[in-house]
Amino acid sequence: MDTVFGVEYDGGVILAADQANARSILIYQSNLDKITHLSSHSAMGVSGPNADLVNFTEYIAKNLALYELSNDGLKLSTHAQAHFARGELATALRKGPYQVNVLLGGYDISSSKASLYTIDYLAAMTKVHYGCQGYASNFCLSIMDRDWKEGLTKDQAIAIVEKCIKELQVRFLISQPNFIIKCIDKEGVNVIKYGADPADN
Amino acid sequence: MARRYDSSTTTFSPEGRLHQVEYAIEAINNAGTCVGILAKNGVVMACEKKVTSSLLAPTKTSEKTYKLCDHAACTVAGLTADANILIDQARLRAGRYQYQYVEPIPMEQLVEHVCNYKQAYTQYGGLRPFGVSFLFAGYDTHYGFQLYQSDPSGNYSGWKATVVGANNQAGKSLLKTEYGVTSNKEETKEEMKTNDMKGDDVVEMPDLEGALELAVKVLNKTMDATATSSDKMELFSLTLDDKGECVHKILTADETQKVIDKVEAKAAAAATES
């Protein structure tokens, strides 16, 4: 039911997610931020039951923070973070699985490159240029297939994401009025726009 | 009766010392010397091969140098049997890191892991410490080529050049005057500034050839041997190939002999000059 998008461009990654926290016929909250910051230059857009979402993202984020503290500020590359997250999902799979689908995006300062990884709830991972999680993939993957190309600018990437959001709003049965869009580049992880302020309680 | 067990390996003396650890460090001062030198484009480690009986079966790869993973190697000074356990630990750690992050382990983390393992034997268990000092040579993308030394206490530090084992003080003093000396004789013939924050500007890293020659020079000084020969020392180098992969190389007897010859030639030339 959750929608998460990711689009890689030249010098960064755009991550977007809907902001509904719902179960069955009830909407608990419409300003949830489902894109958790992992480190200064990486974040995870996650779909799934709220409990697993929070548990998993906090576990990974805090472990990454511990790594930086234990190793004199050394940063893990996006590749390493993604493999770590996937490894934890894989280990938990046959013990107490997390039902989360993840799009992990990050920017590596050392190589000046951005990367995006998609990890599903069975811990299958692959590096991608763009991705969708949830029912959204049925509507939006084809838009991304057609519009994505090498060397996109940030604005072009955001335009693709907004096109996908519009498509969902027209064609997807479940109404998702609020989306939060974030950008990860050399400046770090920053919010571009949101439908409803996550800080508002 | 309990007094007999007082000098336990893991308790302090009244003066606040851990005697067993100190004795372990002493034990290594009788072991075969190892020199480590950081070069511009690699790391060099040279060891004295103590046992050179002709009856010994030739070893498969090396006697003193051990590969820990694709981008790290170490040389051992001390009890080889103890070292084997620690080398296994290091290899396991490197492998597990690679499994978890699909990336090579940063050097310092590998060294720290081995050292933490050693430290445990100075604090609990009632077992004696490991009688081994290591020189770790490795490469990672964060800090490039690095050289570390660790001792039985579990302490470690990074070095540009260092010596462990027999006569290490003599080796170290030679390195102090000779490491980083360029052809500009006046300003660099002084001793390396130790507390100087700008020390890195003063010291110029040798290239691989220079590092190998310096290593042989140090071994010449530390080994009581009259004539140094290629079968008494083992030279190792860690470099990067053009694909960016690490190359571990143990020099053949011929290559070693060439370096020894070069060093001897230079020494003879210097002698005739002065």
XYZ file of C-alpha atoms in Angstrom:
475
model
C 0.000 0.000 0.000
C 2.955 2.287 0.679
C 4.580 3.961 -2.241
C 8.292 4.612 -2.385
C 10.204 5.975 -5.397
C 13.877 6.455 -6.114
C 15.535 8.098 -9.113
C 19.279 8.470 -9.560
C 20.650 11.480 -11.429
C 24.089 12.830 -12.175
C 25.397 13.817 -8.738
C 22.590 12.590 -6.516
C 19.500 10.549 -5.809
C 15.886 11.589 -5.337
C 13.859 9.546 -2.868
C 10.126 10.033 -2.486
C 7.457 8.317 -0.427
C 3.804 8.748 0.397
C 3.052 9.956 3.878
C 0.160 7.788 4.941
C 0.360 5.561 7.997
C -2.604 3.248 7.555
C -3.864 -0.226 8.282
C -6.928 -1.858 6.789
C -9.568 0.870 6.428
C -8.085 3.283 8.925
C -5.573 6.093 8.370
C -3.657 6.631 11.584
C -1.550 9.500 10.339
C -1.052 11.413 7.087
C 2.267 13.126 7.696
C 4.622 10.204 8.273
C 8.181 10.550 6.973
C 9.110 7.129 5.590
C 12.526 8.185 4.387
C 14.944 7.653 7.284
C 18.353 9.243 7.298
C 21.073 6.630 7.715
C 24.184 8.768 7.669
C 25.038 12.283 6.620
C 24.806 11.310 2.948
C 22.445 8.376 2.762
C 18.826 7.532 3.426
C 16.352 4.675 3.118
C 12.828 4.939 1.788
C 10.895 2.076 3.372
C 7.481 0.520 2.858
C 5.761 -1.928 5.183
C 3.986 -2.135 8.551
C 4.972 0.775 10.718
C 6.464 -1.404 13.466
C 8.877 -3.175 11.136
C 9.626 0.050 9.297
C 10.697 1.841 12.445
C 12.492 -1.134 14.000
C 14.480 -1.924 10.904
C 15.450 1.611 9.962
C 16.467 2.594 13.491
C 18.503 -0.607 13.854
C 20.436 0.031 10.662
C 20.829 3.750 11.251
C 22.139 3.318 14.791
C 24.551 0.585 13.769
C 25.936 2.865 11.094
C 26.274 5.653 13.656
C 28.133 3.240 15.939
C 30.511 2.388 13.112
C 31.414 6.032 12.650
C 31.937 6.496 16.373
C 34.055 3.359 16.721
C 36.248 4.131 13.760
C 37.280 7.723 14.223
C 34.703 9.214 11.905
C 35.298 6.811 9.031
C 32.272 6.710 6.761
C 30.898 3.575 5.167
C 30.282 3.801 1.444
C 26.728 3.499 0.145
C 27.651 0.104 -1.274
C 28.782 -1.106 2.162
C 25.715 0.338 3.886
C 23.410 -1.355 1.423
C 25.109 -4.708 1.795
C 25.040 -4.375 5.553
C 21.320 -3.605 5.543
C 20.627 -6.463 3.184
C 22.704 -8.821 5.338
C 20.660 -7.935 8.402
C 17.405 -8.449 6.509
C 18.665 -11.799 5.240
C 19.693 -13.000 8.698
C 16.389 -11.933 10.190
C 14.489 -13.620 7.376
C 14.683 -17.069 8.894
C 14.469 -15.922 12.492
C 12.041 -13.045 12.819
C 11.586 -11.363 9.446
C 11.068 -7.671 8.805
C 8.326 -7.096 6.270
C 9.996 -4.095 4.685
C 10.792 -3.140 1.116
C 13.607 -0.657 0.869
C 15.077 1.842 -1.545
C 18.471 2.901 -0.207
C 20.114 5.912 -1.789
C 23.402 7.547 -0.976
C 26.115 9.888 -2.170
C 29.800 8.961 -1.779
C 32.005 11.996 -1.287
C 35.202 10.073 -2.045
C 34.071 9.072 -5.530
C 31.575 11.944 -6.107
C 29.013 9.406 -7.196
C 25.488 8.676 -6.108
C 23.954 5.224 -6.008
C 20.573 3.634 -5.428
C 19.839 0.114 -4.220
C 16.556 -1.710 -4.052
C 16.074 -4.412 -1.405
C 12.868 -6.366 -1.105
C 11.437 -8.050 1.988
C 13.178 -11.335 1.130
C 16.517 -9.513 1.157
C 17.003 -9.617 -2.593
C 19.110 -6.638 -3.540
C 20.282 -5.011 -6.711
C 21.817 -1.702 -7.680
C 19.468 0.332 -9.869
C 19.160 3.712 -11.532
C 15.518 4.034 -10.487
C 12.968 1.983 -8.575
C 9.527 1.739 -7.058
C 8.178 -0.224 -4.130
C 4.588 -1.207 -3.638
C 1.613 -1.087 -6.006
C 3.156 2.019 -7.443
C 5.554 -0.117 -9.442
C 2.664 -1.319 -11.577
C 1.906 2.251 -12.607
C 5.219 3.993 -12.458
C 8.006 1.663 -13.425
C 7.097 2.026 -17.064
C 7.219 5.820 -16.810
C 10.682 5.576 -15.321
C 11.724 3.012 -17.925
C 10.811 5.458 -20.648
C 12.006 8.718 -19.143
C 15.199 7.828 -17.287
C 18.483 8.323 -19.072
C 22.139 8.712 -18.164
C 23.205 12.206 -17.077
C 19.905 13.562 -15.768
C 19.905 16.798 -13.838
C 18.343 17.138 -10.420
C 15.321 18.972 -11.812
C 14.779 16.348 -14.476
C 14.844 13.616 -11.846
C 12.340 15.485 -9.697
C 10.150 15.941 -12.774
C 10.084 12.177 -13.306
C 9.065 11.644 -9.693
C 6.289 14.232 -9.930
C 5.037 12.641 -13.133
C 4.811 9.327 -11.298
C 2.968 10.900 -8.388
C 0.439 12.455 -10.804
C -0.097 9.107 -12.469
C -0.879 7.509 -9.132
C -3.248 10.270 -8.203
C -5.200 9.711 -11.414
C -5.097 5.915 -11.665
C -4.331 4.347 -8.297
C -7.378 3.247 -6.307
C -5.946 4.278 -2.971
C -5.777 7.999 -2.522
C -2.312 9.229 -1.573
C -2.567 12.998 -1.292
C 0.729 13.577 0.540
C 4.197 12.769 -0.667
C 7.553 13.707 0.806
C 10.436 14.180 -1.620
C 14.084 14.219 -0.523
C 17.344 14.748 -2.343
C 20.714 13.183 -1.501
C 23.746 14.867 -2.990
C 27.028 16.356 -1.873
C 25.139 18.690 0.455
C 23.678 15.707 2.314
C 20.103 14.581 2.746
C 17.622 17.427 2.305
C 13.856 17.724 2.000
C 12.697 19.207 -1.269
C 9.004 19.282 -0.523
C 6.384 17.523 1.529
C 2.610 17.231 1.384
C 2.211 17.433 5.147
C 4.834 18.555 7.645
C 6.175 15.429 9.410
C 7.092 17.520 12.430
C 3.518 18.614 12.911
C 1.944 16.806 15.872
C 49.773 -21.234 49.639
C 47.811 -18.682 47.615
C 50.960 -16.550 47.404
C 52.466 -18.977 44.940
C 49.815 -17.994 42.421
C 50.155 -14.302 43.092
C 52.306 -13.530 40.103
C 49.332 -14.320 37.934
C 49.637 -13.144 34.397
C 46.749 -10.752 34.654
C 47.383 -8.912 37.886
C 49.353 -5.750 38.550
C 52.584 -5.676 40.524
C 52.853 -3.290 43.502
C 54.689 -0.857 41.200
C 51.729 -0.932 38.813
C 53.298 -3.094 36.120
C 52.147 -6.212 34.313
C 55.252 -8.336 34.517
C 54.092 -11.094 32.227
C 53.389 -8.638 29.475
C 56.808 -7.095 29.890
C 58.473 -10.517 29.835
C 56.572 -11.342 26.687
C 57.886 -8.172 25.048
C 61.376 -9.186 26.185
C 60.999 -12.589 24.584
C 60.526 -10.939 21.250
C 63.833 -9.120 21.561
C 65.477 -12.480 20.994
C 63.461 -13.228 17.898
C 64.385 -12.717 14.245
C 64.335 -9.057 13.254
C 61.592 -7.607 11.072
C 61.785 -4.206 9.382
C 58.831 -2.368 7.904
C 59.121 0.684 5.671
C 56.380 2.803 4.094
C 57.177 3.879 0.554
C 55.451 6.301 -1.806
C 53.748 3.565 -3.725
C 53.801 0.600 -1.398
C 54.998 -1.007 1.811
C 58.125 -3.071 2.269
C 58.764 -5.638 5.011
C 62.067 -7.442 5.427
C 62.772 -10.249 7.870
C 65.732 -12.116 9.164
C 65.347 -15.807 8.598
C 66.795 -17.385 11.708
C 66.694 -21.066 10.998
C 68.571 -21.871 7.832
C 69.459 -25.512 8.249
C 69.898 -27.321 4.972
C 67.906 -30.208 6.420
C 64.770 -28.088 6.602
C 62.099 -28.845 4.045
C 61.491 -25.757 1.922
C 58.352 -23.959 3.032
C 55.416 -23.626 0.642
C 55.210 -19.868 0.663
C 56.977 -18.093 3.475
C 58.399 -18.421 6.909
C 57.816 -14.998 8.364
C 55.377 -13.265 6.077
C 51.673 -14.111 6.059
C 48.865 -12.935 3.827
C 45.847 -11.831 5.828
C 43.577 -10.861 2.955
C 43.851 -9.406 -0.524
C 45.043 -6.065 0.742
C 46.960 -6.893 3.926
C 49.908 -8.953 5.082
C 51.953 -9.236 8.241
C 55.359 -10.335 9.462
C 55.942 -12.040 12.763
C 58.552 -11.564 15.450
C 58.328 -13.994 18.336
C 56.674 -17.335 18.999
C 55.440 -18.599 15.648
C 52.968 -20.968 17.274
C 51.339 -18.060 19.103
C 51.376 -16.049 15.915
C 49.448 -18.705 14.022
C 46.464 -18.303 16.334
C 46.459 -14.543 15.905
C 46.879 -14.765 12.154
C 43.815 -17.005 12.025
C 41.928 -14.386 13.994
C 43.015 -11.648 11.634
C 42.030 -13.656 8.562
C 38.658 -14.470 10.068
C 38.001 -10.837 10.893
C 38.979 -9.664 7.419
C 36.791 -12.328 5.855
C 33.800 -11.561 8.050
C 34.040 -7.853 7.331
C 34.124 -8.601 3.607
C 31.070 -10.841 4.055
C 29.137 -8.207 5.939
C 29.995 -5.112 3.919
C 31.207 -6.613 0.617
C 34.179 -4.316 0.960
C 37.748 -4.756 2.166
C 38.310 -4.065 5.846
C 40.073 -0.764 6.641
C 43.583 -1.541 7.928
C 43.264 0.042 11.313
C 40.158 -1.933 12.125
C 41.932 -5.178 11.284
C 44.921 -4.292 13.437
C 42.726 -3.135 16.292
C 40.796 -6.377 16.237
C 43.941 -8.490 16.576
C 45.209 -6.194 19.308
C 41.961 -6.346 21.251
C 42.211 -10.120 21.108
C 45.758 -9.935 22.491
C 44.722 -7.468 25.181
C 42.141 -9.882 26.563
C 44.977 -12.184 27.567
C 46.463 -9.426 29.680
C 43.294 -8.842 31.579
C 41.320 -12.027 32.059
C 41.553 -15.797 31.805
C 44.722 -16.355 33.787
C 46.463 -17.369 30.573
C 49.806 -15.994 29.453
C 49.959 -13.248 26.858
C 50.871 -13.972 23.228
C 54.617 -13.729 22.680
C 54.303 -12.066 19.294
C 54.906 -8.686 17.780
C 53.501 -8.033 14.334
C 54.247 -5.657 11.543
C 51.071 -5.177 9.512
C 51.309 -3.826 5.999
C 48.208 -2.983 4.081
C 46.269 -0.739 1.755
C 42.819 0.772 1.966
C 41.002 3.486 0.079
C 40.691 5.702 3.151
C 44.346 6.172 4.055
C 46.303 4.470 1.273
C 49.311 2.391 2.221
C 49.850 1.887 5.926
C 52.265 0.184 8.294
C 51.366 -0.809 11.854
C 53.251 -2.437 14.692
C 51.666 -4.313 17.581
C 53.105 -5.968 20.666
C 51.951 -8.508 23.302
C 50.273 -5.830 25.402
C 47.764 -5.210 22.643
C 49.067 -1.735 21.924
C 49.509 -0.700 18.330
C 50.642 2.318 16.400
C 51.088 3.392 12.801
C 54.592 3.943 11.468
C 56.457 5.300 8.506
C 59.275 2.913 9.325
C 59.962 0.627 12.256
C 61.825 -2.444 13.459
C 60.865 -5.298 15.800
C 62.861 -8.238 17.108
C 66.549 -8.593 17.878
C 68.617 -5.368 17.846
C 65.607 -3.267 17.012
C 67.087 -0.214 18.758
C 70.052 -0.226 16.394
C 67.695 -0.595 13.450
C 65.461 2.206 14.654
C 68.311 4.646 15.102
C 69.494 3.902 11.573
C 66.001 4.554 10.244
C 65.844 7.836 12.114
C 68.819 9.191 10.236
C 68.211 7.526 6.916
C 64.458 7.404 6.314
C 63.268 10.224 4.129
C 66.739 11.411 3.307
C 66.780 12.791 -0.206
C 69.733 13.784 -2.344
C 69.563 17.255 -0.805
C 72.172 16.421 1.775
C 72.363 19.590 3.866
C 68.892 19.956 5.246
C 67.854 16.352 5.415
C 70.881 14.765 6.992
C 69.628 15.928 10.370
C 67.628 13.559 12.466
C 63.963 13.348 11.618
C 62.014 15.835 13.643
C 59.892 13.797 15.986
C 57.651 16.316 17.718
C 57.463 18.649 14.790
C 53.909 19.026 13.489
C 55.344 19.840 10.092
C 57.302 16.616 10.170
C 55.583 15.343 7.046
C 56.960 18.196 4.960
C 60.480 17.435 6.053
C 60.353 13.698 5.467
C 60.138 12.517 1.907
C 58.900 8.991 1.420
C 61.230 6.731 -0.511
C 60.090 4.919 -3.615
C 59.864 1.137 -3.555
C 63.430 0.526 -4.650
C 64.746 2.934 -2.066
C 62.621 1.329 0.625
C 63.893 -2.155 -0.244
C 67.479 -0.954 -0.113
C 66.938 0.801 3.186
C 65.348 -2.352 4.603
C 68.368 -4.420 3.614
C 70.637 -1.788 5.114
C 68.771 -2.004 8.415
C 68.902 -5.799 8.434
C 72.617 -5.656 7.753
C 72.983 -3.606 10.887
C 70.767 -5.705 13.126
C 71.941 -9.128 12.060
C 75.198 -10.148 13.737
C 76.061 -11.915 10.522
C 79.316 -11.091 8.879
C 78.035 -11.436 5.370
C 74.396 -10.952 4.532
C 73.102 -13.340 1.951
C 69.782 -13.756 0.229
C 68.999 -16.984 2.047
C 69.179 -15.288 5.448
C 66.607 -12.611 4.673
C 63.160 -12.438 3.183
C 61.959 -9.315 1.384
C 58.258 -8.603 0.911
C 56.485 -5.786 -0.858
C 52.858 -4.717 -1.150
C 51.964 -2.549 -4.112
C 49.065 -1.748 -6.414
C 48.869 -2.901 -10.010
C 47.345 -0.714 -12.730
C 43.907 -2.160 -12.070
C 44.130 -0.936 -8.495
C 44.433 -4.425 -6.995
C 47.023 -5.212 -4.358
C 50.059 -7.251 -5.297
C 51.788 -9.272 -2.582
C 55.309 -10.116 -3.611
C 57.990 -12.090 -1.833
C 61.219 -11.429 -3.691
C 63.022 -14.413 -5.138
C 66.539 -15.232 -4.085
C 67.883 -13.564 -7.229
C 65.882 -10.395 -6.752
C 66.925 -10.262 -3.100
C 70.544 -10.707 -4.045
C 70.273 -7.812 -6.517
C 69.064 -5.493 -3.769
C 71.826 -6.664 -1.429
C 74.393 -6.073 -4.158
C 73.097 -2.566 -4.786
C 73.300 -1.730 -1.100
C 76.833 -3.061 -0.864
C 77.875 -1.124 -3.950
C 76.474 2.110 -2.549
C 78.177 1.494 0.799
C 81.494 0.885 -0.936
C 81.062 4.042 -3.025
C 80.277 6.096 0.070
C 83.304 4.653 1.828
C 85.669 5.652 -1.005
C 84.055 9.116 -1.164
C 84.747 9.882 2.486
